[in-house]
Amino acid sequence: MALLEARGVDVVYEPNRGTRIWSVRDVDLTLQEGEFVGLVGESGCGKTTLGYALTRMLRPPARLDGGSVTFDGVDIATLEGEALRRQRRGGFALVLQSGMNALNPVRTVEHHFGDIIKAHERDGEDTSKAAVSSRGAKLLETVQLDSSVLRRYPHELSGGMRQRVAIAMALALEPRLIVFDEPTTALDVLVQREVMATIKALQREQGFSAILISHDLGIVLDATDRVLVMYAGRIVEDQPSKALLTGEHHPYTEALLGCYADPRADEIELGSIPGAPPDLSLDLTGCSFEPRCGLAEDICRQQNPALAPLGPGSAACHVRTRASEMELGHAG
């Protein structure tokens, strides 16, 4: 049985005044125990919103408008209050995009650990100040920070240190799944590399499943087992990471790869994606990438493609998957 299984997930942003936005549209996703999956796409494609939906962290004006999110056999989309809180301990956690946004500027790191541990304490668990300090120090050591950080405030830490504290706070829940929402945003290149090395080492040592949300395809390809490509609120491709750099893919995936430069190459040539993503306040007909796609046919304007086999994975593209089916037919 899969650890996480999402089916038909829809998320809508519904402000009191303003336009309703369908940010996530009919998304299916499966994550196995111990798997490390990347979720990539342009800004505004819905990847962060999906991460919040999968961990039940959506707040108004966003709401889950449909679908199920089954974690370890329990549909957490139906849970509220105490029942949902119990699922988080030993269940799932979210590491926010910016360490500064995740931390209260007027509370020390030790207080942050105390808040999490006490909010999710188990029956009979020692949550005294001494116990919180001891556990906090061990968690900081896990992310390669000294125990003296417990007594410091967020503004006294570097960006990389704050991000490590946020990761340690997530580990306090002893999760089986962690969603990392762009954990290297606003960090310099060297610190990015160090933070990602820590994340990969923790995932390998502790065996939790992970979803890495990022617009940086290089980081995702280096860290993950599988990559999900998201466009206009939908998953348009699902491939093993090693397969993404070879063969034919969804035209949007190929466009993203054209914007990625291998820093080891002698010559670097960066591409761009013409046009702009669609308006997600509208009811989209056909393939949402069609206006920007050089392979578009009439069927692309008329029917929204479903995920279908392409290479070792799948893609939502009429043209590419049809060609793949024809090749398989000739081979057979």
CSV table of C-alpha atoms in Angstrom, one decimal:
chain,number,residue,atom,x,y,z
A,1,MET,CA,0.0,0.0,0.0
A,2,ALA,CA,1.3,3.5,-0.9
A,3,LEU,CA,2.1,5.8,2.0
A,4,LEU,CA,0.3,8.8,0.4
A,5,GLU,CA,-2.3,8.6,-2.3
A,6,ALA,CA,-4.1,11.7,-3.6
A,7,ARG,CA,-7.0,11.4,-6.0
A,8,GLY,CA,-8.9,14.2,-7.8
A,9,VAL,CA,-7.5,16.9,-5.6
A,10,ASP,CA,-8.9,20.4,-6.4
A,11,VAL,CA,-7.9,23.5,-4.5
A,12,VAL,CA,-9.7,26.9,-5.0
A,13,TYR,CA,-8.7,30.3,-3.8
A,14,GLU,CA,-12.0,32.1,-2.9
A,15,PRO,CA,-11.5,35.6,-1.5
A,16,ASN,CA,-14.5,37.5,-0.1
A,17,ARG,CA,-14.0,40.1,-2.8
A,18,GLY,CA,-12.2,39.2,-6.0
A,19,THR,CA,-11.9,36.4,-8.6
A,20,ARG,CA,-12.1,32.7,-7.7
A,21,ILE,CA,-8.9,30.9,-8.7
A,22,TRP,CA,-8.7,27.1,-9.3
A,23,SER,CA,-5.0,26.7,-8.4
A,24,VAL,CA,-4.9,22.8,-8.3
A,25,ARG,CA,-7.1,20.9,-10.7
A,26,ASP,CA,-7.9,17.2,-10.5
A,27,VAL,CA,-4.5,16.0,-9.3
A,28,ASP,CA,-3.7,12.4,-8.7
A,29,LEU,CA,-0.5,11.5,-6.9
A,30,THR,CA,1.0,8.4,-5.3
A,31,LEU,CA,4.1,8.3,-3.0
A,32,GLN,CA,5.6,5.1,-1.8
A,33,GLU,CA,7.3,4.5,1.6
A,34,GLY,CA,10.9,6.0,1.5
A,35,GLU,CA,10.5,7.6,-1.9
A,36,PHE,CA,11.9,11.0,-2.6
A,37,VAL,CA,9.9,12.9,-5.3
A,38,GLY,CA,10.4,16.3,-6.8
A,39,LEU,CA,7.6,18.7,-7.9
A,40,VAL,CA,8.7,21.3,-10.4
A,41,GLY,CA,7.1,24.0,-12.5
A,42,GLU,CA,6.9,27.8,-13.1
A,43,SER,CA,5.9,30.2,-10.3
A,44,GLY,CA,2.1,30.1,-10.0
A,45,CYS,CA,1.6,26.6,-11.4
A,46,GLY,CA,0.1,25.4,-8.1
A,47,LYS,CA,3.0,23.3,-6.7
A,48,THR,CA,3.2,25.0,-3.3
A,49,THR,CA,-0.6,25.0,-3.0
A,50,LEU,CA,-0.6,21.2,-3.7
A,51,GLY,CA,2.1,20.7,-1.0
A,52,TYR,CA,-0.1,22.6,1.5
A,53,ALA,CA,-3.2,20.5,0.5
A,54,LEU,CA,-1.3,17.2,0.9
A,55,THR,CA,-0.3,18.2,4.5
A,56,ARG,CA,-3.6,19.9,5.3
A,57,MET,CA,-2.0,23.3,5.8
A,58,LEU,CA,-4.3,25.3,3.6
A,59,ARG,CA,-5.7,28.5,5.1
A,60,PRO,CA,-8.5,30.8,3.8
A,61,PRO,CA,-9.0,32.0,1.1
A,62,ALA,CA,-7.7,28.6,-0.1
A,63,ARG,CA,-9.8,25.5,0.5
A,64,LEU,CA,-9.8,21.9,-0.6
A,65,ASP,CA,-12.7,21.8,-3.1
A,66,GLY,CA,-12.7,18.1,-3.9
A,67,GLY,CA,-10.8,14.8,-3.9
A,68,SER,CA,-9.2,12.6,-1.3
A,69,VAL,CA,-5.8,12.6,0.4
A,70,THR,CA,-5.1,9.2,1.9
A,71,PHE,CA,-2.1,8.9,4.3
A,72,ASP,CA,-1.3,5.4,5.5
A,73,GLY,CA,-4.9,4.3,4.8
A,74,VAL,CA,-6.6,7.3,6.4
A,75,ASP,CA,-8.3,10.0,4.3
A,76,ILE,CA,-6.9,13.1,6.1
A,77,ALA,CA,-8.9,15.4,3.8
A,78,THR,CA,-11.9,14.5,6.0
A,79,LEU,CA,-10.2,15.1,9.4
A,80,GLU,CA,-10.4,18.2,11.5
A,81,GLY,CA,-9.2,19.4,14.9
A,82,GLU,CA,-7.8,16.8,17.3
A,83,ALA,CA,-8.2,13.9,14.8
A,84,LEU,CA,-5.9,15.8,12.4
A,85,ARG,CA,-3.5,16.8,15.1
A,86,ARG,CA,-3.0,13.2,16.1
A,87,GLN,CA,-2.2,12.3,12.5
A,88,ARG,CA,0.7,14.8,12.3
A,89,ARG,CA,2.8,13.2,15.1
A,90,GLY,CA,4.5,10.3,13.4
A,91,GLY,CA,2.7,11.2,10.2
A,92,PHE,CA,3.6,14.2,8.0
A,93,ALA,CA,5.2,17.6,8.2
A,94,LEU,CA,5.8,20.7,6.1
A,95,VAL,CA,9.1,22.7,5.9
A,96,LEU,CA,8.2,26.2,4.7
A,97,GLN,CA,9.8,28.1,1.9
A,98,SER,CA,11.6,30.7,4.1
A,99,GLY,CA,13.0,29.9,7.5
A,100,MET,CA,12.3,33.4,8.7
A,101,ASN,CA,8.6,33.0,7.7
A,102,ALA,CA,8.4,29.8,9.7
A,103,LEU,CA,9.8,31.2,12.9
A,104,ASN,CA,8.4,33.7,15.4
A,105,PRO,CA,10.8,36.6,15.7
A,106,VAL,CA,10.2,37.2,19.4
A,107,ARG,CA,10.7,33.6,20.6
A,108,THR,CA,13.9,31.6,20.9
A,109,VAL,CA,14.6,28.4,19.0
A,110,GLU,CA,14.1,26.5,22.3
A,111,HIS,CA,10.6,28.0,22.6
A,112,HIS,CA,9.8,26.9,19.1
A,113,PHE,CA,10.7,23.3,19.9
A,114,GLY,CA,8.6,23.5,23.1
A,115,ASP,CA,5.6,24.8,21.2
A,116,ILE,CA,5.8,21.9,18.7
A,117,ILE,CA,6.5,19.1,21.3
A,118,LYS,CA,3.8,20.3,23.7
A,119,ALA,CA,1.2,20.7,20.9
A,120,HIS,CA,1.8,17.1,19.7
A,121,GLU,CA,2.7,15.4,23.0
A,122,ARG,CA,1.8,11.8,23.6
A,123,ASP,CA,0.3,10.4,26.7
A,124,GLY,CA,2.9,10.2,29.5
A,125,GLU,CA,5.5,12.1,27.4
A,126,ASP,CA,7.9,14.3,29.4
A,127,THR,CA,7.5,17.9,28.1
A,128,SER,CA,9.4,19.6,31.0
A,129,LYS,CA,11.8,22.4,30.1
A,130,ALA,CA,14.7,20.1,30.6
A,131,ALA,CA,13.3,17.4,28.4
A,132,VAL,CA,12.4,20.0,25.6
A,133,SER,CA,16.0,21.4,25.8
A,134,SER,CA,17.5,17.9,25.6
A,135,ARG,CA,15.4,16.9,22.7
A,136,GLY,CA,15.9,20.2,20.9
A,137,ALA,CA,19.7,19.9,21.3
A,138,LYS,CA,19.6,16.4,19.7
A,139,LEU,CA,17.4,17.6,16.8
A,140,LEU,CA,19.8,20.5,16.2
A,141,GLU,CA,22.7,18.1,16.2
A,142,THR,CA,20.9,16.1,13.5
A,143,VAL,CA,20.9,19.1,11.2
A,144,GLN,CA,24.5,20.0,12.1
A,145,LEU,CA,23.8,22.9,14.4
A,146,ASP,CA,25.2,23.5,17.9
A,147,SER,CA,23.0,23.3,21.0
A,148,SER,CA,23.8,26.9,21.7
A,149,VAL,CA,21.4,27.8,18.9
A,150,LEU,CA,18.5,26.9,21.3
A,151,ARG,CA,19.0,30.2,23.1
A,152,ARG,CA,19.1,32.4,20.0
A,153,TYR,CA,16.4,34.3,18.2
A,154,PRO,CA,15.6,33.9,14.5
A,155,HIS,CA,17.2,37.2,13.5
A,156,GLU,CA,20.5,36.1,15.1
A,157,LEU,CA,20.8,33.2,12.7
A,158,SER,CA,21.9,33.1,9.0
A,159,GLY,CA,19.4,32.1,6.3
A,160,GLY,CA,21.0,28.6,6.1
A,161,MET,CA,20.8,28.2,9.9
A,162,ARG,CA,17.2,29.2,10.0
A,163,GLN,CA,16.3,26.7,7.3
A,164,ARG,CA,18.1,24.0,9.3
A,165,VAL,CA,16.1,24.9,12.4
A,166,ALA,CA,12.9,24.7,10.4
A,167,ILE,CA,14.0,21.2,9.2
A,168,ALA,CA,14.8,20.2,12.8
A,169,MET,CA,11.3,21.4,13.9
A,170,ALA,CA,9.7,19.2,11.3
A,171,LEU,CA,11.8,16.2,12.5
A,172,ALA,CA,10.4,16.8,16.0
A,173,LEU,CA,7.1,15.3,14.8
A,174,GLU,CA,9.0,12.1,13.8
A,175,PRO,CA,7.3,12.2,10.4
A,176,ARG,CA,7.1,9.5,7.8
A,177,LEU,CA,6.6,12.2,5.1
A,178,ILE,CA,8.1,15.6,4.9
A,179,VAL,CA,7.1,18.2,2.2
A,180,PHE,CA,10.0,20.6,1.6
A,181,ASP,CA,8.6,23.8,0.0
A,182,GLU,CA,11.5,25.4,-1.9
A,183,PRO,CA,13.9,25.0,1.0
A,184,THR,CA,16.8,26.7,-0.7
A,185,THR,CA,15.0,29.9,-1.9
A,186,ALA,CA,17.0,33.1,-1.1
A,187,LEU,CA,20.1,31.1,0.0
A,188,ASP,CA,23.4,31.6,-1.8
A,189,VAL,CA,24.7,28.7,-4.0
A,190,LEU,CA,27.1,27.2,-1.4
A,191,VAL,CA,24.5,27.3,1.4
A,192,GLN,CA,21.9,25.8,-1.0
A,193,ARG,CA,24.3,22.9,-1.6
A,194,GLU,CA,24.9,22.4,2.1
A,195,VAL,CA,21.2,22.4,3.0
A,196,MET,CA,20.3,20.0,0.2
A,197,ALA,CA,23.2,17.7,1.3
A,198,THR,CA,21.7,17.7,4.8
A,199,ILE,CA,18.2,16.9,3.5
A,200,LYS,CA,19.4,14.0,1.4
A,201,ALA,CA,21.5,12.6,4.2
A,202,LEU,CA,18.5,12.8,6.6
A,203,GLN,CA,16.2,11.2,4.1
A,204,ARG,CA,18.7,8.4,3.5
A,205,GLU,CA,19.4,7.8,7.2
A,206,GLN,CA,15.9,8.1,8.6
A,207,GLY,CA,14.0,6.7,5.6
A,208,PHE,CA,11.1,9.1,5.6
A,209,SER,CA,9.3,9.8,2.3
A,210,ALA,CA,9.8,13.3,0.9
A,211,ILE,CA,8.4,15.7,-1.7
A,212,LEU,CA,10.8,18.5,-2.8
A,213,ILE,CA,9.0,21.5,-4.3
A,214,SER,CA,11.2,23.7,-6.4
A,215,HIS,CA,11.5,25.7,-9.6
A,216,ASP,CA,15.2,24.7,-9.8
A,217,LEU,CA,15.3,21.6,-12.0
A,218,GLY,CA,19.0,21.0,-11.3
A,219,ILE,CA,18.5,20.6,-7.5
A,220,VAL,CA,15.5,18.3,-8.1
A,221,LEU,CA,17.3,16.1,-10.6
A,222,ASP,CA,20.2,15.7,-8.2
A,223,ALA,CA,18.2,14.9,-5.1
A,224,THR,CA,15.2,12.9,-6.1
A,225,ASP,CA,14.1,9.5,-7.4
A,226,ARG,CA,11.2,10.7,-9.4
A,227,VAL,CA,10.0,14.1,-10.8
A,228,LEU,CA,6.5,15.4,-11.2
A,229,VAL,CA,6.1,18.3,-13.6
A,230,MET,CA,3.2,20.7,-12.9
A,231,TYR,CA,1.6,23.2,-15.2
A,232,ALA,CA,-1.5,25.3,-14.7
A,233,GLY,CA,-2.6,23.3,-11.6
A,234,ARG,CA,-2.2,19.9,-13.1
A,235,ILE,CA,0.5,17.2,-13.2
A,236,VAL,CA,1.6,17.0,-16.8
A,237,GLU,CA,4.5,14.5,-16.5
A,238,ASP,CA,5.7,11.8,-14.1
A,239,GLN,CA,9.1,10.3,-14.8
A,240,PRO,CA,12.1,8.7,-13.0
A,241,SER,CA,14.7,11.5,-12.4
A,242,LYS,CA,17.3,9.6,-14.4
A,243,ALA,CA,15.0,9.4,-17.4
A,244,LEU,CA,14.2,13.1,-17.6
A,245,LEU,CA,17.4,14.1,-19.4
A,246,THR,CA,16.9,11.6,-22.2
A,247,GLY,CA,14.2,10.8,-24.7
A,248,GLU,CA,11.0,12.7,-25.6
A,249,HIS,CA,8.8,14.3,-22.9
A,250,HIS,CA,5.9,16.6,-22.5
A,251,PRO,CA,6.6,19.8,-24.5
A,252,TYR,CA,6.5,21.8,-21.3
A,253,THR,CA,9.0,19.5,-19.6
A,254,GLU,CA,11.3,19.9,-22.7
A,255,ALA,CA,10.9,23.7,-22.4
A,256,LEU,CA,11.9,23.6,-18.8
A,257,LEU,CA,14.9,21.5,-19.6
A,258,GLY,CA,15.8,24.1,-22.2
A,259,CYS,CA,16.0,26.7,-19.5
A,260,TYR,CA,18.3,24.5,-17.4
A,261,ALA,CA,22.1,24.8,-17.9
A,262,ASP,CA,24.6,22.3,-16.8
A,263,PRO,CA,27.2,24.3,-14.9
A,264,ARG,CA,29.9,21.7,-15.9
A,265,ALA,CA,29.4,22.4,-19.7
A,266,ASP,CA,32.0,24.3,-21.7
A,267,GLU,CA,29.3,26.4,-23.4
A,268,ILE,CA,26.0,27.3,-21.8
A,269,GLU,CA,23.0,28.3,-23.9
A,270,LEU,CA,19.8,29.1,-22.0
A,271,GLY,CA,16.3,28.9,-23.6
A,272,SER,CA,13.0,30.5,-22.7
A,273,ILE,CA,9.4,29.6,-22.9
A,274,PRO,CA,7.3,31.9,-25.1
A,275,GLY,CA,3.9,33.2,-23.9
A,276,ALA,CA,2.5,33.1,-20.4
A,277,PRO,CA,0.6,30.5,-18.3
A,278,PRO,CA,-3.2,30.5,-18.6
A,279,ASP,CA,-5.6,32.4,-16.4
A,280,LEU,CA,-6.6,30.0,-13.6
A,281,SER,CA,-9.8,31.8,-12.9
A,282,LEU,CA,-11.2,30.4,-16.2
A,283,ASP,CA,-12.6,27.0,-17.1
A,284,LEU,CA,-9.8,25.8,-19.3
A,285,THR,CA,-10.8,23.7,-22.4
A,286,GLY,CA,-8.2,21.4,-24.0
A,287,CYS,CA,-4.6,21.2,-23.1
A,288,SER,CA,-3.6,24.3,-21.0
A,289,PHE,CA,-0.1,24.4,-22.6
A,290,GLU,CA,-1.5,24.4,-26.2
A,291,PRO,CA,-1.1,28.2,-26.7
A,292,ARG,CA,2.6,28.0,-26.0
A,293,CYS,CA,3.3,24.6,-27.6
A,294,GLY,CA,5.0,24.1,-31.0
A,295,LEU,CA,3.5,20.6,-31.4
A,296,ALA,CA,-0.2,21.6,-30.9
A,297,GLU,CA,-2.9,20.0,-33.0
A,298,ASP,CA,-6.7,20.4,-33.2
A,299,ILE,CA,-7.3,17.7,-30.5
A,300,CYS,CA,-5.1,19.7,-28.1
A,301,ARG,CA,-7.5,22.6,-28.3
A,302,GLN,CA,-10.5,20.4,-27.8
A,303,GLN,CA,-9.6,17.7,-25.2
A,304,ASN,CA,-7.7,17.9,-22.0
A,305,PRO,CA,-5.1,15.0,-22.2
A,306,ALA,CA,-5.0,12.5,-19.4
A,307,LEU,CA,-1.7,11.0,-18.1
A,308,ALA,CA,-0.7,8.1,-20.4
A,309,PRO,CA,2.4,6.0,-20.7
A,310,LEU,CA,5.5,7.7,-22.1
A,311,GLY,CA,8.9,6.1,-21.7
A,312,PRO,CA,9.3,4.7,-18.2
A,313,GLY,CA,6.8,7.1,-16.8
A,314,SER,CA,3.8,9.0,-18.1
A,315,ALA,CA,2.8,12.4,-19.6
A,316,ALA,CA,-0.4,14.3,-20.4
A,317,CYS,CA,0.2,15.0,-24.1
A,318,HIS,CA,-1.9,13.9,-27.0
A,319,VAL,CA,1.0,14.1,-29.5
A,320,ARG,CA,3.8,12.6,-27.5
A,321,THR,CA,1.8,9.7,-26.0
A,322,ARG,CA,0.3,8.9,-29.4
A,323,ALA,CA,3.7,8.6,-31.0
A,324,SER,CA,4.8,6.4,-28.1
A,325,GLU,CA,1.9,4.1,-28.6
A,326,MET,CA,2.6,3.8,-32.3
A,327,GLU,CA,6.3,2.9,-31.6
A,328,LEU,CA,5.2,0.3,-29.1
A,329,GLY,CA,2.7,-1.1,-31.6
A,330,HIS,CA,5.4,-1.4,-34.3
A,331,ALA,CA,7.8,-3.0,-31.9
A,332,GLY,CA,5.1,-5.5,-30.9
